[in-house]
Amino acid sequence: MDTLKVDLGNDLSYNVHIGELGNIDFSNRKVAIITNPKVCGLHITKLTNKLKASDVFIISIKDGEQYKNIDTVNEILNNLFNHKLDRKSVLISLGGGVVGDICGFVAGIYQRGIDFINIPTTLLSQVDASVGGKTGINNSYGKNLIGLFNQPKAVHIDTIFLSTLASREYNAGMAEIIKMAVAFDLEFFNWLQSNTINNDENLKKAIKKSIELKIKIVQEDEKEMGVRAKLNYGHTFCHIVEMMSNYTTYLHGEAVSIGIIMANTLALDIGLITQNEFNQILSLLKMYDLPTKYYIKDIDSFYDKFFLDKKSMQGKISFILPINIGNSTIKDDITKQQIQKSLLRYNDYANNIN
Amino acid sequence: MDTLKVDLGNDLSYNVHIGELGNIDFSNRKVAIITNPKVCGLHITKLTNKLKASDVFIISIKDGEQYKNIDTVNEILNNLFNHKLDRKSVLISLGGGVVGDICGFVAGIYQRGIDFINIPTTLLSQVDASVGGKTGINNSYGKNLIGLFNQPKAVHIDTIFLSTLASREYNAGMAEIIKMAVAFDLEFFNWLQSNTINNDENLKKAIKKSIELKIKIVQEDEKEMGVRAKLNYGHTFCHIVEMMSNYTTYLHGEAVSIGIIMANTLALDIGLITQNEFNQILSLLKMYDLPTKYYIKDIDSFYDKFFLDKKSMQGKISFILPINIGNSTIKDDITKQQIQKSLLRYNDYANNIN
């Protein structure tokens, strides 16, 4: 068992446990497990066998990014009130990023805040979403536009949950791992190029490395006043792709992969990365069968949506772009002309059948 | 101008300014003012004349506790997205407790949190709701059951706004002032008995004293782990009365007045206050024409609703009860039999036409 501490310098600090799920003791407290039907069917007993609580309720929500909305929040809240959960009660998220994001948000607003812990069951949520306290939901204006910074009390990461993952979901998780390597760690990127993550040892190593990188950033800038925005590399584009496809076409990690190549096209155009680096990153995404092509039908409308991004402030759009590989920067001074030119260049790529 | 600091020991600390509204400088930031039609008509120019911002939008919501709900939250959020407010934008609440509670909640969840300040325009919100960071909305399960602890960046209290207040609203504010005196400060209670708050000097003195008492408690226990619950004296009952009358019959302060007498009946029955103290508190509430009688039609159903109170935990109901005058306690060990007996005794009082 590896234990990594997210040290926020106050009583909101917590541990991320990587290894076989141990006993979880909430004696004398009510617990509601937020999950979805598929994860519930596959894994709920793994959790309930380890869980001690005065009462345990299971709230199963519809699976999919399109249900990460206010209606599902209301549905969960009503369930919690019906089960008379109180301020000492605890929520547990058992599922992927959707379940985790919505569980953390509900825990933050139920009776002005109750405790929650995350047990992520997808690779994507294990390496990224479950750590760092970003919670939230989507609305018609965009992704994660309503939410809270709300830290869990603990995160438990057990790769046993990944054994039932479809390869498409598995690959989607790889996109966030690759994102982390490109933005922050050349050595990790090189390792990913020469190692496939198809055995438990390599898998654990990649998960642990990604979480370590994420923790470092979150500790430095919990509320995303600066450097934390770099974790959003690829996401400025990704969120628009997800919204324009109604959150139904791509898994989040797949849209991240598309977003990375969109960002990289811009980075290449303004000289932050070389064509060789562009190709290396593309190859690594393709190694995991990740999509990278999304034809932008209306460049103007796509451009306008950047202003709804949470990083856009005072009329300026911020992009997170790689500097070579292993480094990244926040740019808010790229002209509209340059951005649109790069989107057109990306479209050329997306149109190319090779 | 008096400035009181709410010192939370971290960067969430803020000032409460009591006196004529001064300049408010948010240069280069967008500001949305959350208000209601009546307050907007009477007072908006007092604020906009003092306000410097890159853009100012006014969002006017329906007036009344029954609109402090998720639908109004969504309406405001959509407005903010339409106006493209960003993370550096600011919300200003200009209104009473409803406007303030909902504004603070929306500010907390919009793009994972933006700044807000409170400019309370009712006596009730000036002496209580605008300070301390409790924000939230009601749902069908009860009052303020969804919300956040979210501190404003500043509170501006100017009694000029009270000059247009209907006497009924004015008196409702007195209920919270009286609550504060009974629960925490005998000297203040004695002063209230011998001074009417019908001149600006006494009014300011009562407001300042109430805020000072509140700040002291909030500094000690921001998240209501203990002593802060005492600010809820009268409110355990009050919230049920408000919910059972669909938030339409009583102003919040009027329901507080009823709740105080319900709590005091219980306190009298178990020997925490004397009949003389009961009568003194009752007389002070009556001095401001506050209602104190509400006939409970179904004692069992009223009793069951205590379990939805946020202070109820692990199956135990908590009551805040006065100890004599100027002191109070949190009791969670009163038997169901005793509680129901006191509710019946209260009904005898409520039935009595005197």
XYZ file of C-alpha atoms in Angstrom:
708
model
C 0.000 0.000 0.000
C 1.352 3.424 -1.013
C -0.019 6.457 0.762
C 0.426 9.916 -0.739
C -0.549 12.965 1.289
C -2.297 15.958 -0.241
C -0.930 18.568 2.141
C -2.980 21.748 1.915
C -1.470 23.201 5.057
C -4.733 23.017 6.963
C -7.302 20.549 8.279
C -8.498 19.877 4.728
C -5.360 17.816 4.000
C -6.005 14.152 3.173
C -4.428 10.906 2.023
C -4.558 9.056 -1.273
C -4.169 5.317 -0.695
C -2.961 3.242 -3.624
C -3.343 -0.504 -3.205
C -5.891 -3.121 -2.155
C -8.978 -1.522 -0.627
C -8.771 -1.819 3.162
C -11.409 -1.464 5.867
C -13.341 1.790 5.901
C -14.664 2.595 9.338
C -17.562 5.046 9.685
C -19.064 3.515 12.820
C -22.125 5.368 14.105
C -22.400 7.391 10.910
C -24.819 6.974 8.033
C -23.209 6.430 4.659
C -24.678 6.927 1.196
C -22.755 5.378 -1.689
C -23.176 7.274 -4.944
C -22.592 4.973 -7.909
C -24.066 3.962 -11.267
C -25.880 0.750 -12.226
C -22.944 -0.855 -14.019
C -20.331 -0.153 -11.334
C -22.835 -1.102 -8.658
C -23.456 -4.468 -10.305
C -19.760 -5.211 -10.697
C -18.200 -3.802 -7.542
C -20.590 -2.822 -4.759
C -19.885 -5.869 -2.589
C -16.128 -5.202 -2.775
C -16.930 -1.950 -0.997
C -19.738 -2.965 1.355
C -17.663 -5.928 2.605
C -15.068 -3.442 3.834
C -17.421 -0.763 5.091
C -18.572 -0.257 8.670
C -21.357 2.289 9.205
C -24.576 2.682 11.173
C -26.573 2.551 7.923
C -25.588 2.219 4.289
C -27.722 3.470 1.397
C -26.904 3.051 -2.274
C -27.877 5.801 -4.697
C -27.395 4.716 -8.279
C -27.420 7.468 -10.897
C -27.535 7.268 -14.681
C -24.164 6.741 -16.304
C -22.745 9.348 -18.658
C -21.461 12.899 -18.812
C -24.862 14.074 -20.141
C -26.402 13.247 -16.749
C -23.852 15.272 -14.767
C -26.403 18.029 -14.361
C -28.643 19.816 -11.890
C -31.458 17.259 -12.281
C -29.215 14.464 -11.058
C -28.023 16.701 -8.203
C -31.638 17.228 -7.146
C -32.356 13.516 -7.417
C -29.445 12.690 -5.102
C -30.313 15.486 -2.646
C -33.900 14.250 -2.379
C -32.606 10.749 -1.708
C -30.344 12.047 1.068
C -33.204 13.954 2.679
C -35.501 10.936 2.394
C -32.872 8.809 4.118
C -32.471 11.542 6.733
C -28.720 11.858 6.370
C -27.368 14.358 8.878
C -24.293 16.553 9.144
C -22.195 13.681 10.488
C -23.149 11.407 7.584
C -20.714 10.571 4.790
C -20.985 10.195 1.027
C -18.787 7.738 -0.853
C -18.365 8.017 -4.592
C -17.845 4.637 -6.244
C -17.435 5.171 -9.962
C -15.754 7.289 -12.589
C -15.340 11.024 -12.981
C -19.040 11.738 -13.406
C -19.957 10.014 -10.156
C -17.025 11.615 -8.325
C -17.641 15.154 -9.566
C -21.321 15.088 -8.742
C -20.831 13.348 -5.380
C -18.300 15.965 -4.258
C -20.619 18.771 -5.313
C -23.636 17.309 -3.517
C -21.534 16.669 -0.390
C -20.538 20.344 -0.483
C -24.082 21.734 -0.541
C -26.051 19.161 1.500
C -26.840 20.894 4.801
C -23.964 23.294 4.034
C -21.450 20.482 3.656
C -20.826 16.908 4.790
C -17.781 14.635 4.438
C -17.132 12.526 1.351
C -14.481 10.100 0.118
C -13.669 8.964 -3.408
C -13.239 5.406 -4.608
C -12.574 5.861 -8.326
C -13.239 2.831 -10.526
C -11.976 4.101 -13.891
C -8.406 4.757 -14.877
C -9.302 8.343 -15.760
C -10.718 9.123 -12.339
C -7.936 7.232 -10.566
C -5.200 9.287 -12.181
C -6.936 12.645 -12.219
C -10.488 13.531 -11.214
C -10.565 11.810 -7.808
C -7.710 13.920 -6.408
C -7.677 17.700 -5.990
C -11.202 18.636 -4.951
C -12.625 19.937 -8.197
C -16.303 19.065 -8.179
C -19.116 20.199 -10.377
C -21.738 19.720 -13.009
C -22.396 20.766 -16.599
C -25.153 22.992 -17.948
C -26.217 24.181 -21.371
C -23.463 26.830 -21.306
C -20.669 24.330 -20.899
C -18.795 21.831 -18.828
C -18.125 22.019 -15.090
C -19.364 25.606 -15.063
C -21.200 25.085 -11.772
C -19.281 23.605 -8.896
C -17.066 23.891 -5.880
C -13.540 23.357 -4.737
C -14.366 20.701 -2.169
C -11.685 18.291 -1.006
C -12.523 14.664 -0.160
C -11.535 13.269 3.242
C -9.663 10.409 1.530
C -9.163 8.742 -1.837
C -8.804 4.962 -2.209
C -7.263 3.706 -5.436
C -7.421 -0.025 -6.091
C -6.554 -1.294 -9.587
C -8.815 -4.328 -9.055
C -11.685 -2.075 -10.173
C -9.971 -1.556 -13.530
C -10.034 -5.267 -14.392
C -13.592 -4.941 -15.684
C -12.953 -1.755 -17.643
C -13.723 -1.752 -21.381
C -10.594 -1.022 -23.431
C -12.168 2.207 -24.674
C -12.508 3.502 -21.103
C -9.055 2.291 -20.254
C -7.585 4.196 -23.190
C -9.539 7.307 -22.208
C -7.698 7.234 -18.881
C -4.386 7.054 -20.732
C -5.169 10.416 -22.325
C -5.001 12.150 -18.920
C -1.790 10.322 -18.070
C -0.239 11.462 -21.361
C -1.526 15.000 -20.700
C 0.255 15.022 -17.346
C 3.531 13.782 -18.860
C 3.529 16.280 -21.744
C 2.696 19.231 -19.506
C 5.037 18.462 -16.612
C 7.490 15.589 -16.952
C 9.708 14.667 -19.914
C 11.183 11.620 -18.174
C 7.692 10.240 -17.556
C 6.815 10.909 -21.212
C 9.889 9.001 -22.374
C 8.984 6.118 -20.070
C 5.443 6.053 -21.486
C 6.861 5.910 -25.006
C 8.903 2.817 -24.240
C 6.559 0.972 -21.886
C 3.034 -0.240 -22.502
C 0.713 -0.077 -19.559
C -0.593 -3.614 -19.988
C 0.639 -5.143 -16.756
C -0.242 -4.286 -13.174
C 3.263 -3.129 -12.278
C 3.462 -0.574 -15.090
C -0.149 0.422 -14.518
C 0.474 1.160 -10.833
C 3.629 3.032 -11.681
C 1.810 5.258 -14.193
C -1.072 5.888 -11.796
C 1.213 6.760 -8.913
C 3.377 9.059 -11.042
C 0.316 10.911 -12.388
C -1.119 11.400 -8.913
C 2.231 12.606 -7.572
C 2.402 15.218 -10.339
C -1.175 16.272 -9.687
C -0.696 16.529 -5.907
C 2.356 18.725 -6.373
C 0.345 21.193 -8.453
C -2.732 21.128 -6.202
C -0.614 21.761 -3.106
C 0.914 24.769 -4.787
C -2.366 26.263 -5.985
C -5.499 24.607 -4.591
C -7.980 27.149 -5.947
C -6.446 27.559 -9.414
C -5.213 31.106 -9.082
C -2.241 30.288 -11.322
C -0.204 27.154 -12.001
C -3.082 24.715 -11.434
C -4.618 25.876 -14.699
C -1.853 23.944 -16.457
C -3.645 20.727 -15.506
C -6.208 21.927 -18.030
C -3.836 21.368 -20.947
C -6.079 20.172 -23.810
C -9.248 20.855 -21.831
C -10.092 24.325 -23.162
C -10.703 22.682 -26.558
C -11.952 19.408 -25.096
C -14.816 21.033 -23.189
C -16.133 22.695 -26.338
C -15.913 19.425 -28.293
C -17.800 17.649 -25.507
C -20.488 20.325 -25.315
C -20.966 20.532 -29.095
C -21.417 16.778 -29.223
C -23.899 16.883 -26.315
C -21.562 14.901 -24.054
C -22.663 11.725 -25.834
C -20.118 11.049 -28.615
C -16.820 10.971 -26.754
C -15.641 9.754 -23.403
C -13.998 12.638 -21.544
C -10.508 11.216 -22.095
C -11.190 10.858 -25.816
C -12.173 14.517 -26.028
C -8.997 15.363 -24.053
C -6.992 13.561 -26.716
C -8.659 15.660 -29.438
C -8.116 18.776 -27.327
C -4.418 18.003 -26.908
C -3.929 17.862 -30.681
C -5.902 21.104 -31.136
C -3.732 22.803 -28.503
C -0.597 21.320 -30.025
C -1.526 22.670 -33.465
C -1.607 26.147 -31.925
C 1.619 25.475 -29.988
C 3.304 24.318 -33.178
C 2.069 27.375 -35.104
C 3.483 29.826 -32.587
C 6.735 27.920 -32.208
C 6.360 26.407 -28.734
C 6.834 22.829 -29.943
C 8.521 21.287 -32.975
C 6.884 19.141 -35.659
C 8.819 16.193 -34.238
C 7.410 16.792 -30.737
C 3.930 17.193 -32.234
C 4.350 13.820 -33.915
C 5.708 12.094 -30.808
C 2.704 13.167 -28.737
C 0.341 12.172 -31.541
C 1.959 8.749 -31.765
C 1.614 8.147 -28.045
C -2.122 9.026 -28.181
C -2.543 6.728 -31.178
C -0.763 3.912 -29.324
C -3.890 3.836 -27.133
C -6.330 4.124 -30.071
C -7.372 7.580 -28.927
C -9.267 9.779 -31.388
C -7.504 12.992 -32.399
C -9.692 14.253 -35.243
C -12.832 16.333 -34.848
C -13.898 18.476 -37.778
C -14.886 21.969 -36.581
C -17.915 22.938 -38.669
C -18.076 26.581 -37.676
C -14.781 28.181 -36.658
C -16.406 31.462 -35.493
C -18.879 29.741 -33.226
C -16.145 27.449 -31.848
C -14.010 30.523 -31.169
C -16.819 32.319 -29.320
C -17.168 29.417 -26.930
C -13.657 30.023 -25.568
C -15.083 33.010 -23.701
C -17.258 30.709 -21.609
C -14.192 28.817 -20.426
C -13.563 29.354 -16.713
C -10.017 30.477 -17.454
C -11.301 33.311 -19.668
C -11.216 36.506 -17.660
C -11.762 40.157 -18.405
C -12.317 39.370 -22.095
C -9.070 37.421 -22.505
C -8.894 33.784 -23.524
C -6.269 31.647 -21.767
C -4.676 28.652 -23.442
C -2.484 26.061 -21.768
C 0.161 25.091 -24.290
C 3.129 22.733 -24.107
C 6.660 24.086 -24.306
C 8.480 21.240 -25.965
C 7.647 18.137 -23.946
C 7.575 18.162 -20.135
C 6.859 21.847 -19.789
C 3.850 24.076 -20.325
C 2.693 27.663 -20.159
C -0.447 29.771 -19.778
C -0.885 32.154 -22.744
C -3.552 34.854 -22.781
C -2.117 37.084 -25.510
C -2.691 35.070 -28.681
C -4.568 37.068 -31.319
C -7.973 36.060 -32.625
C -6.454 35.836 -36.090
C -3.763 33.416 -34.947
C -6.251 31.260 -33.038
C -8.624 31.017 -35.989
C -5.762 30.279 -38.369
C -4.655 27.405 -36.157
C -8.201 26.061 -35.901
C -8.333 26.030 -39.725
C -4.959 24.248 -39.814
C -6.313 21.728 -37.319
C -9.318 21.211 -39.595
C -6.944 20.376 -42.437
C -5.452 17.702 -40.215
C -8.884 16.457 -39.122
C -10.004 16.229 -42.764
C -6.966 14.209 -43.757
C -7.825 10.526 -43.770
C -4.290 9.432 -42.790
C -18.200 55.060 10.084
C -17.665 52.038 12.339
C -15.691 49.128 10.948
C -15.894 45.748 12.630
C -13.579 42.955 11.503
C -14.712 39.362 11.139
C -11.368 37.728 11.875
C -11.401 34.121 10.719
C -7.640 33.769 11.063
C -7.150 33.357 7.320
C -7.582 35.200 4.014
C -11.352 34.826 4.288
C -11.482 37.532 7.003
C -13.485 40.633 6.077
C -14.864 43.925 7.347
C -18.376 45.029 8.248
C -18.785 48.761 7.647
C -21.557 50.518 9.546
C -22.391 54.010 8.306
C -23.090 55.933 5.125
C -22.355 53.833 2.033
C -18.997 54.883 0.603
C -17.394 54.294 -2.780
C -17.124 50.700 -3.903
C -14.293 50.186 -6.342
C -14.303 47.142 -8.628
C -12.474 48.748 -11.542
C -11.900 46.357 -14.456
C -14.268 43.786 -13.010
C -17.810 42.956 -14.066
C -20.413 43.288 -11.333
C -23.873 41.763 -11.123
C -26.211 43.220 -8.515
C -28.724 40.710 -7.186
C -31.790 42.489 -5.872
C -35.598 42.402 -5.999
C -38.015 44.733 -7.826
C -39.020 46.727 -4.759
C -35.520 47.339 -3.417
C -34.278 48.009 -6.922
C -36.916 50.697 -7.433
C -36.163 52.374 -4.120
C -32.411 52.077 -3.760
C -30.497 50.994 -6.865
C -29.170 54.454 -7.690
C -27.833 54.867 -4.145
C -25.604 51.913 -4.966
C -24.782 52.510 -8.633
C -23.776 56.104 -7.851
C -21.069 54.743 -5.572
C -20.017 51.796 -7.703
C -17.090 51.659 -10.098
C -16.876 48.577 -12.346
C -16.145 47.651 -15.956
C -19.776 46.595 -16.430
C -22.765 46.510 -14.114
C -25.749 44.188 -14.575
C -28.839 44.112 -12.409
C -30.570 40.811 -11.772
C -33.905 41.294 -10.054
C -35.469 38.210 -8.489
C -38.949 37.662 -7.070
C -39.345 38.812 -3.502
C -40.219 36.352 -0.763
C -38.888 33.342 1.111
C -40.929 31.021 -1.158
C -38.687 31.979 -4.077
C -35.454 31.173 -2.231
C -35.221 27.913 -4.159
C -33.291 26.054 -6.844
C -35.359 27.588 -9.658
C -34.268 31.094 -8.692
C -30.669 29.868 -8.391
C -30.848 28.531 -11.960
C -32.395 31.772 -13.176
C -29.536 33.807 -11.688
C -26.854 31.392 -12.955
C -28.237 31.594 -16.500
C -28.169 35.366 -16.274
C -24.542 35.324 -15.148
C -23.566 33.011 -18.017
C -25.485 35.150 -20.507
C -23.619 38.212 -19.267
C -20.377 36.227 -19.469
C -19.285 36.947 -15.922
C -15.878 35.430 -15.275
C -13.941 34.290 -12.229
C -12.822 37.834 -11.443
C -16.379 39.179 -11.538
C -18.241 40.128 -8.375
C -21.794 39.700 -7.132
C -23.385 42.295 -4.876
C -26.498 41.469 -2.905
C -28.741 44.479 -2.397
C -31.756 43.400 -0.402
C -32.903 41.409 2.597
C -32.076 37.929 3.821
C -33.551 36.130 0.826
C -31.458 38.101 -1.657
C -28.344 37.766 0.516
C -28.676 34.020 1.142
C -29.244 33.205 -2.501
C -26.559 35.602 -3.779
C -23.935 34.068 -1.488
C -24.906 30.579 -2.584
C -24.782 31.422 -6.298
C -21.423 33.195 -5.834
C -20.123 30.017 -4.223
C -21.019 27.682 -7.082
C -20.618 29.924 -10.172
C -17.469 28.698 -11.904
C -16.444 27.114 -8.573
C -16.719 30.391 -6.714
C -16.488 34.143 -7.287
C -16.366 37.073 -4.844
C -19.487 38.674 -3.388
C -20.339 41.474 -0.979
C -23.512 42.127 0.985
C -25.439 45.374 1.185
C -28.393 44.445 3.395
C -31.455 46.686 3.141
C -33.647 45.234 5.886
C -33.092 45.452 9.606
C -33.175 41.667 9.832
C -30.412 41.161 7.304
C -28.369 44.061 8.702
C -28.273 42.607 12.201
C -27.987 38.955 11.308
C -28.073 37.285 7.885
C -25.548 39.506 6.091
C -22.700 38.596 8.459
C -21.240 35.143 9.030
C -21.288 33.437 5.652
C -24.329 31.204 5.951
C -25.850 30.978 2.495
C -28.482 28.698 1.111
C -31.890 27.897 -0.246
C -35.020 26.061 0.846
C -36.550 22.932 -0.631
C -39.655 20.860 0.067
C -37.870 19.187 2.983
C -37.254 22.417 4.825
C -35.458 25.684 5.183
C -31.812 26.384 4.280
C -31.213 22.668 3.836
C -29.078 23.247 0.744
C -26.248 25.739 0.969
C -22.702 26.655 1.768
C -20.590 28.376 4.345
C -19.342 31.108 2.042
C -18.041 34.361 3.506
C -18.609 37.699 1.727
C -15.623 39.927 0.952
C -17.292 42.826 2.790
C -20.585 43.917 4.309
C -21.858 47.502 4.075
C -24.546 48.518 6.529
C -26.256 51.857 5.958
C -29.420 52.645 7.929
C -30.604 54.943 5.125
C -31.983 51.816 3.458
C -34.209 51.185 6.453
C -36.056 54.496 6.060
C -38.367 52.933 3.481
C -38.989 49.766 5.477
C -42.609 48.849 6.318
C -43.109 48.664 10.071
C -43.876 44.961 9.804
C -40.441 44.305 8.268
C -38.809 46.589 10.776
C -40.368 44.660 13.650
C -39.301 41.360 12.096
C -35.721 42.587 12.353
C -36.241 43.357 16.038
C -36.998 39.666 16.608
C -33.410 38.724 15.691
C -32.041 41.516 17.870
C -34.104 40.275 20.805
C -32.976 36.699 20.058
C -29.359 37.812 20.269
C -29.894 39.629 23.586
C -31.763 36.752 25.249
C -29.236 34.141 24.133
C -26.040 36.068 24.882
C -26.297 39.401 26.667
C -28.405 40.363 29.695
C -27.190 43.960 29.714
C -28.259 44.387 26.091
C -31.639 42.838 26.943
C -32.119 45.280 29.798
C -31.200 48.158 27.500
C -33.736 46.957 24.909
C -36.414 46.842 27.605
C -35.875 50.477 28.521
C -35.120 51.986 25.107
C -37.260 52.000 22.002
C -35.409 51.726 18.736
C -37.253 54.593 17.081
C -34.368 56.989 16.572
C -31.249 56.593 14.478
C -28.884 56.663 17.439
C -30.591 53.804 19.255
C -31.079 51.948 15.993
C -27.370 52.096 15.161
C -26.481 51.089 18.697
C -28.752 48.021 18.532
C -27.444 47.046 15.086
C -23.814 47.409 16.106
C -24.307 45.470 19.333
C -26.059 42.613 17.508
C -23.331 42.385 14.893
C -20.618 42.448 17.546
C -22.275 39.549 19.336
C -22.644 37.650 16.078
C -19.041 38.238 15.003
C -17.756 36.955 18.332
C -19.624 33.683 17.860
C -18.723 33.279 14.177
C -15.028 33.856 14.913
C -15.160 31.138 17.535
C -16.939 28.589 15.373
C -17.298 29.494 11.691
C -18.649 26.132 10.518
C -21.076 25.568 13.404
C -19.352 22.644 15.038
C -20.513 23.870 18.440
C -21.319 27.251 19.969
C -22.518 28.838 16.697
C -25.632 26.683 16.886
C -26.770 28.979 19.716
C -27.482 31.667 17.119
C -30.288 29.339 16.096
C -32.221 29.987 19.306
C -35.904 29.963 18.280
C -35.056 28.782 14.768
C -35.561 25.034 15.213
C -39.253 25.782 15.771
C -39.321 28.770 13.434
C -38.188 26.771 10.402
C -40.987 24.253 10.844
C -43.564 27.024 11.228
C -42.257 28.661 8.053
C -42.269 25.432 6.082
C -45.749 24.411 7.270
C -47.085 27.801 6.208
C -45.320 27.503 2.803
C -43.061 30.468 3.582
C -45.931 32.810 2.751
C -47.697 33.657 6.016
C -44.892 35.017 8.169
C -41.822 37.107 7.613
C -38.783 35.208 8.851
C -38.439 37.435 11.926
C -42.102 36.898 12.784
C -41.609 33.145 12.685
C -38.492 33.616 14.856
C -40.675 35.389 17.415
C -43.103 32.454 17.454
C -40.138 30.054 17.645
C -38.681 31.914 20.623
C -41.908 31.488 22.588
C -42.112 27.793 21.627
C -38.507 27.304 22.790
C -39.185 29.305 25.941
C -42.193 27.135 26.787
C -39.871 24.129 26.728
C -37.191 26.029 28.675
C -39.766 27.015 31.296
C -41.055 23.424 31.561
C -37.617 21.982 32.237
C -36.659 24.755 34.635
C -34.140 26.738 32.580
C -36.057 30.016 32.808
C -38.592 31.373 35.259
C -42.155 32.431 34.509
C -41.041 36.009 35.107
C -38.257 35.712 32.510
C -40.695 34.068 30.080
C -43.018 37.045 30.541
C -40.260 39.631 30.129
C -39.165 38.150 26.796
C -42.770 37.875 25.670
C -43.386 41.542 26.569
C -40.357 42.684 24.589
C -41.535 40.774 21.498
C -45.008 42.259 21.930
C -43.523 45.761 22.205
C -42.712 45.344 18.497
C -46.106 43.820 17.615
C -44.456 40.496 16.848
C -46.715 37.432 16.586
C -46.083 34.742 19.188
C -49.022 32.400 18.638
C -49.219 29.626 16.081
C -51.585 26.759 16.729
C -49.897 23.411 16.017
C -52.562 21.259 14.381
C -50.702 17.954 14.512
C -48.164 17.595 17.327
C -46.781 14.258 16.043
C -46.123 15.581 12.573
C -44.564 18.770 13.978
C -42.329 16.631 16.196
C -41.170 14.457 13.272
C -39.983 17.529 11.420
C -37.364 18.218 14.104
C -35.358 15.331 12.631
C -34.892 17.250 9.382
C -33.291 20.138 11.284
C -29.602 20.476 10.416
C -28.715 20.302 14.115
C -30.342 16.863 14.401
C -27.624 14.251 14.243
C -27.468 10.523 14.743
C -31.168 10.428 15.647
C -30.944 13.100 18.343
C -32.808 16.418 18.218
C -30.915 19.490 19.427
C -32.675 22.459 20.974
C -31.157 25.834 21.736
C -32.736 27.032 24.959
C -32.185 30.134 27.074
C -30.738 29.825 30.553
C -32.384 32.711 32.342
C -31.749 35.779 30.168
C -28.369 36.422 28.538
C -27.279 32.820 28.445
C -28.189 29.773 26.420
C -27.440 26.089 26.004
C -27.631 23.290 23.446
C -29.745 20.376 24.721
C -29.971 17.070 22.869
C -31.263 14.864 25.684
C -34.856 16.007 26.110
C -37.319 13.119 25.922
C -39.962 12.877 23.222
C -42.587 12.854 25.975
C -41.283 16.118 27.433
C -41.068 17.796 24.022
C -44.602 16.806 23.069
C -45.915 17.864 26.472
C -44.366 21.305 25.990
C -45.772 21.605 22.476
C -49.234 20.885 23.931
C -48.634 23.509 26.639
C -47.595 25.956 23.929
C -50.825 25.167 22.081
C -52.768 26.095 25.218
C -50.999 29.447 25.126
C -51.611 29.856 21.371
C -55.308 29.074 21.842
C -55.685 31.644 24.562
C -57.047 34.870 23.160
C -55.202 37.039 25.692
